[in-house]
PDB file of C-alpha atoms in Angstrom:
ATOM      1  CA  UNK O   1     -68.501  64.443  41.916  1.00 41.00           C
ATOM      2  CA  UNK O   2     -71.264  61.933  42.617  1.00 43.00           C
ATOM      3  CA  UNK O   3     -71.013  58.583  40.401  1.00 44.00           C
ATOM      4  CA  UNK O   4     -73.806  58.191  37.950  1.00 46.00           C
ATOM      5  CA  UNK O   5     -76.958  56.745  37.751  1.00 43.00           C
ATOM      6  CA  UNK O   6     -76.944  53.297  36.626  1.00 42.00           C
ATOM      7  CA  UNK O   7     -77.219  53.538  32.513  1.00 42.00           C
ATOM      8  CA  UNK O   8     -80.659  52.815  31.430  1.00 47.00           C
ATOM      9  CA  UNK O   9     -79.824  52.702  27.571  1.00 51.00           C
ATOM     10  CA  UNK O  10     -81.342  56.304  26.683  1.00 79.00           C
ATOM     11  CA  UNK O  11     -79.308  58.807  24.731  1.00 88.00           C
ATOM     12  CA  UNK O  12     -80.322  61.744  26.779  1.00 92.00           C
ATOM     13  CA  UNK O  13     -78.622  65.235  26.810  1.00 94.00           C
ATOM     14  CA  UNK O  14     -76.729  64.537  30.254  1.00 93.00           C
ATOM     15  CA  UNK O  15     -75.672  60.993  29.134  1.00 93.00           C
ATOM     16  CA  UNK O  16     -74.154  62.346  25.897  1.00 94.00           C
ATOM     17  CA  UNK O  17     -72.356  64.759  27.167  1.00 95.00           C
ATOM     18  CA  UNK O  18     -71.088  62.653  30.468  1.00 93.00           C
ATOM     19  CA  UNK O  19     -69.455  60.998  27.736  1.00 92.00           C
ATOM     20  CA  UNK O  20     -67.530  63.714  25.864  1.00 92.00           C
ATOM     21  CA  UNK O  21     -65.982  64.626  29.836  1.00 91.00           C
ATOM     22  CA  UNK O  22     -66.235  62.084  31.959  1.00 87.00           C
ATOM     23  CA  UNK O  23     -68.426  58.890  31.543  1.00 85.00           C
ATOM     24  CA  UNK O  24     -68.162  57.870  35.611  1.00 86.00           C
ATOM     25  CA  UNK O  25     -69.326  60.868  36.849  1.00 84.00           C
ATOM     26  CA  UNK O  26     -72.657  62.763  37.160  1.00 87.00           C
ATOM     27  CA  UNK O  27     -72.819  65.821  34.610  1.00 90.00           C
ATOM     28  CA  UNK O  28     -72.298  68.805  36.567  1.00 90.00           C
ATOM     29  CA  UNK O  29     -76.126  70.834  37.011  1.00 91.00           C
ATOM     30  CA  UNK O  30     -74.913  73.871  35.874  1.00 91.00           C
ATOM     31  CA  UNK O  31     -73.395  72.617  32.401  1.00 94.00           C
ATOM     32  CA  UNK O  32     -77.192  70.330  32.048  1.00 94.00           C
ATOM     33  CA  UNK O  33     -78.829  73.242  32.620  1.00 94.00           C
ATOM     34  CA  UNK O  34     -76.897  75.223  29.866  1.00 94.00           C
ATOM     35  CA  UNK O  35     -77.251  72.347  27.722  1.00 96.00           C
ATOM     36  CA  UNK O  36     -80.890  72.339  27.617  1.00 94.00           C
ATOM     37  CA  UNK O  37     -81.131  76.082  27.726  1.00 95.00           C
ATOM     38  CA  UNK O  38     -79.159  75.445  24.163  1.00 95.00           C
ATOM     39  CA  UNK O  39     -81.348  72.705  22.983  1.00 95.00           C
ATOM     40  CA  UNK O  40     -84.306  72.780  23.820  1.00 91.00           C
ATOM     41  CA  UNK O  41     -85.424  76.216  25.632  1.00 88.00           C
ATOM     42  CA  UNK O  42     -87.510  78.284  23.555  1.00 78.00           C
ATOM     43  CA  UNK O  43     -88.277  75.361  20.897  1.00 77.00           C
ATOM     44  CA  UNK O  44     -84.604  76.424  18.715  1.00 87.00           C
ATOM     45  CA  UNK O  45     -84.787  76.179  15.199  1.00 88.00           C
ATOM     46  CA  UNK O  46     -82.337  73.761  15.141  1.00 93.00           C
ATOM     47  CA  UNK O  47     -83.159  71.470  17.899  1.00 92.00           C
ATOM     48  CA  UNK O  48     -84.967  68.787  15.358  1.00 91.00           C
ATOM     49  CA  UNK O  49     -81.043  68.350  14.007  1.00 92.00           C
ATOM     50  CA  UNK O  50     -80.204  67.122  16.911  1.00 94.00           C
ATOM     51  CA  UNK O  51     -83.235  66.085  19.319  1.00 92.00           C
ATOM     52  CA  UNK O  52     -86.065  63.414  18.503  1.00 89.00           C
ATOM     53  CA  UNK O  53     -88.889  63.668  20.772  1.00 80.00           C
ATOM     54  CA  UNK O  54     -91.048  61.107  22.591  1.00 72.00           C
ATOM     55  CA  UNK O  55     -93.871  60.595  25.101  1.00 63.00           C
ATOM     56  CA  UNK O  56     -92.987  59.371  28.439  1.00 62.00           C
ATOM     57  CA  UNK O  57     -93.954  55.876  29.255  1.00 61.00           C
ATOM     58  CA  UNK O  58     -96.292  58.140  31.855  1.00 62.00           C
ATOM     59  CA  UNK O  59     -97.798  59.998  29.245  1.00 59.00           C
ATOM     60  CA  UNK O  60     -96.978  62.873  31.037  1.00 60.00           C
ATOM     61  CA  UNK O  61     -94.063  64.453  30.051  1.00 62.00           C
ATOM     62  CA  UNK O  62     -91.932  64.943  26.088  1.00 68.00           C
ATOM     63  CA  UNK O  63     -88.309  63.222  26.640  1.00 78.00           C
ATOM     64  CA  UNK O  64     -85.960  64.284  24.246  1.00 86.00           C
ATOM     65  CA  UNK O  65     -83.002  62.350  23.235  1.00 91.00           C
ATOM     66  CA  UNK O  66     -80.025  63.096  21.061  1.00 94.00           C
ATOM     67  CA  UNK O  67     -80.017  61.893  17.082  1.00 93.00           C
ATOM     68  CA  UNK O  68     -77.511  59.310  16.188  1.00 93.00           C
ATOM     69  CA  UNK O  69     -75.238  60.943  14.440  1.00 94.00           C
ATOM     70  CA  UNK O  70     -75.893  64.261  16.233  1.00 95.00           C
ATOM     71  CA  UNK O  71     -73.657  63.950  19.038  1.00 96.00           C
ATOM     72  CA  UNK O  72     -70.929  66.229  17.819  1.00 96.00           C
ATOM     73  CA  UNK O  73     -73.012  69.051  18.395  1.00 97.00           C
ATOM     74  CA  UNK O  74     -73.370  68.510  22.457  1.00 97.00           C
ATOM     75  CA  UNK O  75     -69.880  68.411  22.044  1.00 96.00           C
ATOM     76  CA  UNK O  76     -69.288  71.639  20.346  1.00 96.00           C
ATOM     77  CA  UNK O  77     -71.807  73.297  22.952  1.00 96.00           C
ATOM     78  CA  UNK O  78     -69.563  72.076  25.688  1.00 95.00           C
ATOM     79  CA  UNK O  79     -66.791  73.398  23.575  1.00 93.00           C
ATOM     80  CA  UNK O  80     -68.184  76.865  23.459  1.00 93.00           C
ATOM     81  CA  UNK O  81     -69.334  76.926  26.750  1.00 92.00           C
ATOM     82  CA  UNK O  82     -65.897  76.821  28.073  1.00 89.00           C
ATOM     83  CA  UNK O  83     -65.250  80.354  26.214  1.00 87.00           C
ATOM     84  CA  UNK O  84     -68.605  81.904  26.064  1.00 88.00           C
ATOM     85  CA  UNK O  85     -72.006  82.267  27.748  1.00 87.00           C
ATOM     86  CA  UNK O  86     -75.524  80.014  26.992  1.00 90.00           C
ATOM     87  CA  UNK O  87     -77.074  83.098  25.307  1.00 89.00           C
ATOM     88  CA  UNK O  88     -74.139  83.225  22.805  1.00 89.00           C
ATOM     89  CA  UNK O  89     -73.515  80.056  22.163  1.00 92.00           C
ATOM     90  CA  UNK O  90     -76.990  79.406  21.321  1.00 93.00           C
ATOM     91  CA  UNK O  91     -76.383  82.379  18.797  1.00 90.00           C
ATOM     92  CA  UNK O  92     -74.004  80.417  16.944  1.00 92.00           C
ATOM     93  CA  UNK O  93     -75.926  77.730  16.507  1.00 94.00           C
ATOM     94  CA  UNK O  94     -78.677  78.943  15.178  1.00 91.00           C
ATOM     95  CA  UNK O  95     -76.517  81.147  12.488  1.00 89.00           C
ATOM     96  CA  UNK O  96     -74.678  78.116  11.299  1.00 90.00           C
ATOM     97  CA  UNK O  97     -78.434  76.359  11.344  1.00 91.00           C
ATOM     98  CA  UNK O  98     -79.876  79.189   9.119  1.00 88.00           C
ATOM     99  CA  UNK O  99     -76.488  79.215   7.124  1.00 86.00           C
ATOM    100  CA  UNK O 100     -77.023  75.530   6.118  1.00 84.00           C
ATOM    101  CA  UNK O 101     -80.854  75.974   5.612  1.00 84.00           C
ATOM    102  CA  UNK O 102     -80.045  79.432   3.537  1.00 80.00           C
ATOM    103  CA  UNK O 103     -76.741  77.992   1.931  1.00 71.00           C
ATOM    104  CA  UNK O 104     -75.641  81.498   2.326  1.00 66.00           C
ATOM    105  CA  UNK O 105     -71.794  80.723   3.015  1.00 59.00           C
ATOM    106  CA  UNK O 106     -70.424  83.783   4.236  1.00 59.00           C
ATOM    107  CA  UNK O 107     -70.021  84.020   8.542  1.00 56.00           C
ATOM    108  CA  UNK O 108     -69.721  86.588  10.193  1.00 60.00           C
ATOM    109  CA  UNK O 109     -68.965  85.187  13.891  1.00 63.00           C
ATOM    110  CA  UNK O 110     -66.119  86.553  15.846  1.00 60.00           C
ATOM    111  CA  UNK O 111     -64.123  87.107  18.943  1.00 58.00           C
ATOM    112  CA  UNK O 112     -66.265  89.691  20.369  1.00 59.00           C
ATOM    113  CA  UNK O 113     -69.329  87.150  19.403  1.00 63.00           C
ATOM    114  CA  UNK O 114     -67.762  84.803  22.103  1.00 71.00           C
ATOM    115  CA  UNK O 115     -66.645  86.996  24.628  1.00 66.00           C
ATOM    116  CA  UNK O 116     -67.838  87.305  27.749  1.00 65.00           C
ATOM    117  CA  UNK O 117     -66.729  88.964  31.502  1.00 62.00           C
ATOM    118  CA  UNK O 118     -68.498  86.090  33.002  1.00 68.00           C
ATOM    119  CA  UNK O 119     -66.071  85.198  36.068  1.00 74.00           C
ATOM    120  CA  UNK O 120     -66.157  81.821  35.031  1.00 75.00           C
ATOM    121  CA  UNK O 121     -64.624  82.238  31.543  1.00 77.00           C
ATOM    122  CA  UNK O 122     -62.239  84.411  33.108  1.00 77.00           C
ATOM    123  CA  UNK O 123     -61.243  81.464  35.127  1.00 81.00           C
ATOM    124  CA  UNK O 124     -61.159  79.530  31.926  1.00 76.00           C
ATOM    125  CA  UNK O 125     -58.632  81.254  30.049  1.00 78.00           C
ATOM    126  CA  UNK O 126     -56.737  82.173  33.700  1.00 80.00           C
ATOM    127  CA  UNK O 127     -56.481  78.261  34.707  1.00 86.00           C
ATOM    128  CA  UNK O 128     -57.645  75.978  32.608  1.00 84.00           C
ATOM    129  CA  UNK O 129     -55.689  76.260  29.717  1.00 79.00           C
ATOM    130  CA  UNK O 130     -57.797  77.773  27.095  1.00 84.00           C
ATOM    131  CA  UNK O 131     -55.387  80.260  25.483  1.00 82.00           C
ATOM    132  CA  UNK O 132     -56.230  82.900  23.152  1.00 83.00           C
ATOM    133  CA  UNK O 133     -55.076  81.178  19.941  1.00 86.00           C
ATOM    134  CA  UNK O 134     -57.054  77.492  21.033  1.00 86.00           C
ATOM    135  CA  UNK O 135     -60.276  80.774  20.896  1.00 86.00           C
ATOM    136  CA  UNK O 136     -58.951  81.862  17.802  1.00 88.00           C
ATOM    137  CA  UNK O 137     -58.877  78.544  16.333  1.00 90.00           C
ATOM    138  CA  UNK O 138     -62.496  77.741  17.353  1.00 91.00           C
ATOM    139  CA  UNK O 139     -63.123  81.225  15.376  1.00 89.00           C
ATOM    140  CA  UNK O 140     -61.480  79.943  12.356  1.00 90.00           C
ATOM    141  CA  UNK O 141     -63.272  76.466  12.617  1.00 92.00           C
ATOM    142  CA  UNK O 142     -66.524  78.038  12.877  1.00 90.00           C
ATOM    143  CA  UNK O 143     -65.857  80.120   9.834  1.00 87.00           C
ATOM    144  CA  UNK O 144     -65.297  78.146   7.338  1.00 87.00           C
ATOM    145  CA  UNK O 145     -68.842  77.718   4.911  1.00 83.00           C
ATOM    146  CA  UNK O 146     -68.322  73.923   4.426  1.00 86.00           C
ATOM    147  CA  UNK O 147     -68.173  73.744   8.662  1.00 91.00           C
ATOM    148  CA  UNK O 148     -71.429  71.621   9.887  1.00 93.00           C
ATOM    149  CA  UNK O 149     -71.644  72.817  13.946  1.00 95.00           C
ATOM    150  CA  UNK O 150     -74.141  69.698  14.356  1.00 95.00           C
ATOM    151  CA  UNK O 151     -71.879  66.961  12.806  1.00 95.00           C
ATOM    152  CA  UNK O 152     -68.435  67.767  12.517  1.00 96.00           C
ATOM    153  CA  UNK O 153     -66.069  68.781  16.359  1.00 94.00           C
ATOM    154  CA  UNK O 154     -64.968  71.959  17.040  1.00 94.00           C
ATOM    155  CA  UNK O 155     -61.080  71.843  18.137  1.00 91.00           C
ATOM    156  CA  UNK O 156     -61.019  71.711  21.976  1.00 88.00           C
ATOM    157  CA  UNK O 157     -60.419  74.666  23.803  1.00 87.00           C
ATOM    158  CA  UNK O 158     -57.750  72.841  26.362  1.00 83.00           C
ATOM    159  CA  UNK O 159     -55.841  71.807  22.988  1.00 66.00           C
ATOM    160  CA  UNK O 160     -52.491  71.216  23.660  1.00 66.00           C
ATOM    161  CA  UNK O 161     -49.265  70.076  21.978  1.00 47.00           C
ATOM    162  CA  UNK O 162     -51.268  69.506  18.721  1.00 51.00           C
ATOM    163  CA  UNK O 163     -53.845  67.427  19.994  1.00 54.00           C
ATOM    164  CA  UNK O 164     -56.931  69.180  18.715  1.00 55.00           C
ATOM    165  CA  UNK O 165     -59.853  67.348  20.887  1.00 54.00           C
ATOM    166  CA  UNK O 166     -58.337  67.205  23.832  1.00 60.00           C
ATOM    167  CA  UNK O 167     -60.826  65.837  26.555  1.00 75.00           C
ATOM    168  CA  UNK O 168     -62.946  67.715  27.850  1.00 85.00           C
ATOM    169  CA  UNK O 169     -62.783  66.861  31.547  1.00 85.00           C
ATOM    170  CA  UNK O 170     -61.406  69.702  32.807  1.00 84.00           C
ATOM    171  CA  UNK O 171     -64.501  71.275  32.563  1.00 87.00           C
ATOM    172  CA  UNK O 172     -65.681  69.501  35.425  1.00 87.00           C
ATOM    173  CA  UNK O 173     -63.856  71.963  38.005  1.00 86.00           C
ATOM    174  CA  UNK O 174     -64.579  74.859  35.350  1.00 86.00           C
ATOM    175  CA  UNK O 175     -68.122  74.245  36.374  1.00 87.00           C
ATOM    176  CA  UNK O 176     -68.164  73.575  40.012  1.00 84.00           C
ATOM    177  CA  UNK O 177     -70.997  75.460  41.704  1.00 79.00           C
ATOM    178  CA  UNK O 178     -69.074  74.828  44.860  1.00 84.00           C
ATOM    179  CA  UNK O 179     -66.409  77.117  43.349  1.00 86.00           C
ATOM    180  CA  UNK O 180     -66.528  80.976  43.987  1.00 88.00           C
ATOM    181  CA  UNK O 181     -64.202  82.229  40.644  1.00 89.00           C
ATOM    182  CA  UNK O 182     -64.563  85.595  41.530  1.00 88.00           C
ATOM    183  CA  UNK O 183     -62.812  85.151  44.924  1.00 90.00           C
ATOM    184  CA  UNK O 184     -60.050  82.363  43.145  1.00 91.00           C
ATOM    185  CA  UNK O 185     -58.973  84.798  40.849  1.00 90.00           C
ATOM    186  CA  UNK O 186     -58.872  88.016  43.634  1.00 92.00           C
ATOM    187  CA  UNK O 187     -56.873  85.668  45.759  1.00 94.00           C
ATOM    188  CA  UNK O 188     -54.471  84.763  43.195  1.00 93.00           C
ATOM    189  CA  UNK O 189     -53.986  88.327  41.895  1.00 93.00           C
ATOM    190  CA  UNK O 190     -53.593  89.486  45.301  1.00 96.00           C
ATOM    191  CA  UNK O 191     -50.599  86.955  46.035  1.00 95.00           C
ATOM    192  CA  UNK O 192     -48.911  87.826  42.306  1.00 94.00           C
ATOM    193  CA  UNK O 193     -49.146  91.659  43.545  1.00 95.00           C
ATOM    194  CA  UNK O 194     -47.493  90.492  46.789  1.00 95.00           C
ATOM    195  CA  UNK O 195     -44.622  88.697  44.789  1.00 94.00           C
ATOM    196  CA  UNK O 196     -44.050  91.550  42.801  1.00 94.00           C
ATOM    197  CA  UNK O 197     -43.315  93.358  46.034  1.00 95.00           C
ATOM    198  CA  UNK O 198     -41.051  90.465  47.267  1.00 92.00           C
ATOM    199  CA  UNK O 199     -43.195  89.832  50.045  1.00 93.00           C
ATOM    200  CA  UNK O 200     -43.555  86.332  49.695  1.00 93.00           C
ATOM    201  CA  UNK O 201     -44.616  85.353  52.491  1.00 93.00           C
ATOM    202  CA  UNK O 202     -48.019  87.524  52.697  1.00 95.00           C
ATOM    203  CA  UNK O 203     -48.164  85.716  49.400  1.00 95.00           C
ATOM    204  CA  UNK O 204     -48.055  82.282  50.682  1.00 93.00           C
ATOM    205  CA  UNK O 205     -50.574  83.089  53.559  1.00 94.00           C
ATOM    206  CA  UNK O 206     -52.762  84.284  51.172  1.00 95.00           C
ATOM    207  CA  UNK O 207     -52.373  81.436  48.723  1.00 93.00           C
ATOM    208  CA  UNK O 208     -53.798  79.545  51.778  1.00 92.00           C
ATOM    209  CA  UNK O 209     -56.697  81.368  51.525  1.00 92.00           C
ATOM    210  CA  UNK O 210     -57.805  78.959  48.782  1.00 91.00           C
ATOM    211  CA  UNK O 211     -60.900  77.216  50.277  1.00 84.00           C
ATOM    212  CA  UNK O 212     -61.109  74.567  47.517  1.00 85.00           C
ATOM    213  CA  UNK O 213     -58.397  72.010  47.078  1.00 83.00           C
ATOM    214  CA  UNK O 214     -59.341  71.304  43.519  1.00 84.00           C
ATOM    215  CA  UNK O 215     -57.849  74.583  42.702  1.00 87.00           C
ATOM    216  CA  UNK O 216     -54.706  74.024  44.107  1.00 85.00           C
ATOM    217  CA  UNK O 217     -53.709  71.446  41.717  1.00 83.00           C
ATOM    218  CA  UNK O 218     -54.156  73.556  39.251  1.00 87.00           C
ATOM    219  CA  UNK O 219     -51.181  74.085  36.974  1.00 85.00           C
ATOM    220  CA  UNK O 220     -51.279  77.881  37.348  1.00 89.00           C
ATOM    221  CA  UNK O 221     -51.522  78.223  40.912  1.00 91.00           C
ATOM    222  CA  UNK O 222     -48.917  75.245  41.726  1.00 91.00           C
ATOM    223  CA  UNK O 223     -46.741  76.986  39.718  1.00 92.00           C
ATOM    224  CA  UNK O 224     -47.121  80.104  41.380  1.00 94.00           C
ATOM    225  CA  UNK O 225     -46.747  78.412  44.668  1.00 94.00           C
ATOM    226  CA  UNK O 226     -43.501  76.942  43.563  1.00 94.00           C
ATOM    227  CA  UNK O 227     -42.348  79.809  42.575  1.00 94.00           C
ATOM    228  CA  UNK O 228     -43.197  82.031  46.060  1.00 94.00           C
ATOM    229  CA  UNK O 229     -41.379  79.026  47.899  1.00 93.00           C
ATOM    230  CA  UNK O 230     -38.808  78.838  45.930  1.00 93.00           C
ATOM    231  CA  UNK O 231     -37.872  82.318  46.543  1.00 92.00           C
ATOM    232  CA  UNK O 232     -38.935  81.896  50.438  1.00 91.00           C
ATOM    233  CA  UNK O 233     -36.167  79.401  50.183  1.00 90.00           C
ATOM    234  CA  UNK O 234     -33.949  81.592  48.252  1.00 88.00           C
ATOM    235  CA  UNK O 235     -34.415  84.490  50.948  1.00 83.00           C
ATOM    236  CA  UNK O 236     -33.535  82.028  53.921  1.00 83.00           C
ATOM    237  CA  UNK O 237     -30.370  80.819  52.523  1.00 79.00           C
ATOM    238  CA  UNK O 238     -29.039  84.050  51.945  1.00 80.00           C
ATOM    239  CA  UNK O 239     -29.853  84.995  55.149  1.00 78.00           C
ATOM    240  CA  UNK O 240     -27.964  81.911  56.686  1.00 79.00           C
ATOM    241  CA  UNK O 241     -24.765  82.907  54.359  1.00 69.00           C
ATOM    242  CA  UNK O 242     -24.810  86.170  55.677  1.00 76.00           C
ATOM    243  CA  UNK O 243     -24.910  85.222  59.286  1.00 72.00           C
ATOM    244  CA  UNK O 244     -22.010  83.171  59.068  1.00 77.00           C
ATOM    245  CA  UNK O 245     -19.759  85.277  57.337  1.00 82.00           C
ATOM    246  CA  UNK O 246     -20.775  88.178  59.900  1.00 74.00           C
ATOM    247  CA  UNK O 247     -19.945  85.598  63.150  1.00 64.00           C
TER     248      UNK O 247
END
């Protein structure tokens, strides 16, 4: 990742959320350009809960920057990025907008709300962490009437051993345009089909294939690694026993 721009005091979109995943690095384009998709693409309802507006010194141009006490709610889109698609997420902001502006309290956002087939979500929940019940627990969060999306957090959807906002940076890799998911998650179900056959070593040559070395450290695919060489190792000893007692 490329280090930031030098901070020139504004409270823009992409400095906001740099914050909430990693304040030393430059926000990923793909997550900026979801972001402002989500905030201020098709002049949302809701954007004025969250976005002042102001003329350029230029004249030229509107700059928007986020409200103080609004910046929960660039959080939460990050949040629901992670398990959804900009289209959706933007859904569920506006219902919990027109929920608050209606003060009708009941919700009817679910799982099938936030789904998506999107490779990279697929990636998410494959290695990254976000389980099914951190998704279910977003659900929950977002349905309760008293919930406010653009002040209060949504629980993290890398929460782990209790910690409910875990940080976000792990979205950084989520969101690598460098990063083919499709072909990560072929290669790794190849190789888990190969172990399942015993062949472990087609499955180690293929685990090779990985072009990316980001991926590698992830938890799921060192494991698996482990695992194949473990067995590789297993194999070879055997193999050595049995020579000897046959000499």
């Amino acid at each position: 990742m490329a280090a930031r721009n030098k901070d020139d005091g504004s409270r823009t979109i992409r400095r906001i959320a740099s914050g909430f995943i990693n304040p030393q690095c430059e926000l990923p384009k793909k997550i900026h350009d979801s972001l402002n998709n989500i905030f201020i693409k098709g002049k949302t309802p809701y954007a004025e809960k969250v976005l002042s507006e102001r003329v350029s010194d230029s004249g030229k141009k509107s700059l928007y920057e986020v409200k103080r006490g609004s910046e929960n709610a660039i959080y939460n889109a990050l949040c629901l990025l992670c398990i959804s698609e900009t289209r959706k997420v933007k859904s569920v902001f506006t219902e919990n907008y027109t929920r608050q502006i209606e003060k009708t309290w009941s919700y009817s956002v679910n799982a099938s709300d936030l789904s998506s087939s999107y490779d990279l979500h697929l990636a998410a929940t494959s290695f990254f962490g976000v389980t099914q019940a951190n998704i279910s627990v977003i659900i929950d969060t977002l349905q309760k009437p008293e919930f406010d999306l653009f002040k209060e957090k949504l629980p993290s959807p890398f929460a782990e051993y209790g910690d409910r906002h875990a940080h976000l940076e792990r979205i950084q890799l989520l969101f690598d345009v460098d990063i083919d998911w499709r072909e990560v998650i072929d290669i790794i179900s190849k190789v888990e089909e190969l172990e399942s056959e015993k062949q472990f070593e087609k499955g180690l040559d293929k685990l090779f294939e990985l072009r990316h070395q980001s991926c590698k450290k992830l938890k799921p695919i060192k494991q698996l690694e482990t695992r194949i060489k473990s067995q590789l190792n297993e194999n070879k000893e055997a193999l050595n026993y049995l020579k000897k007692i046959l000499v």
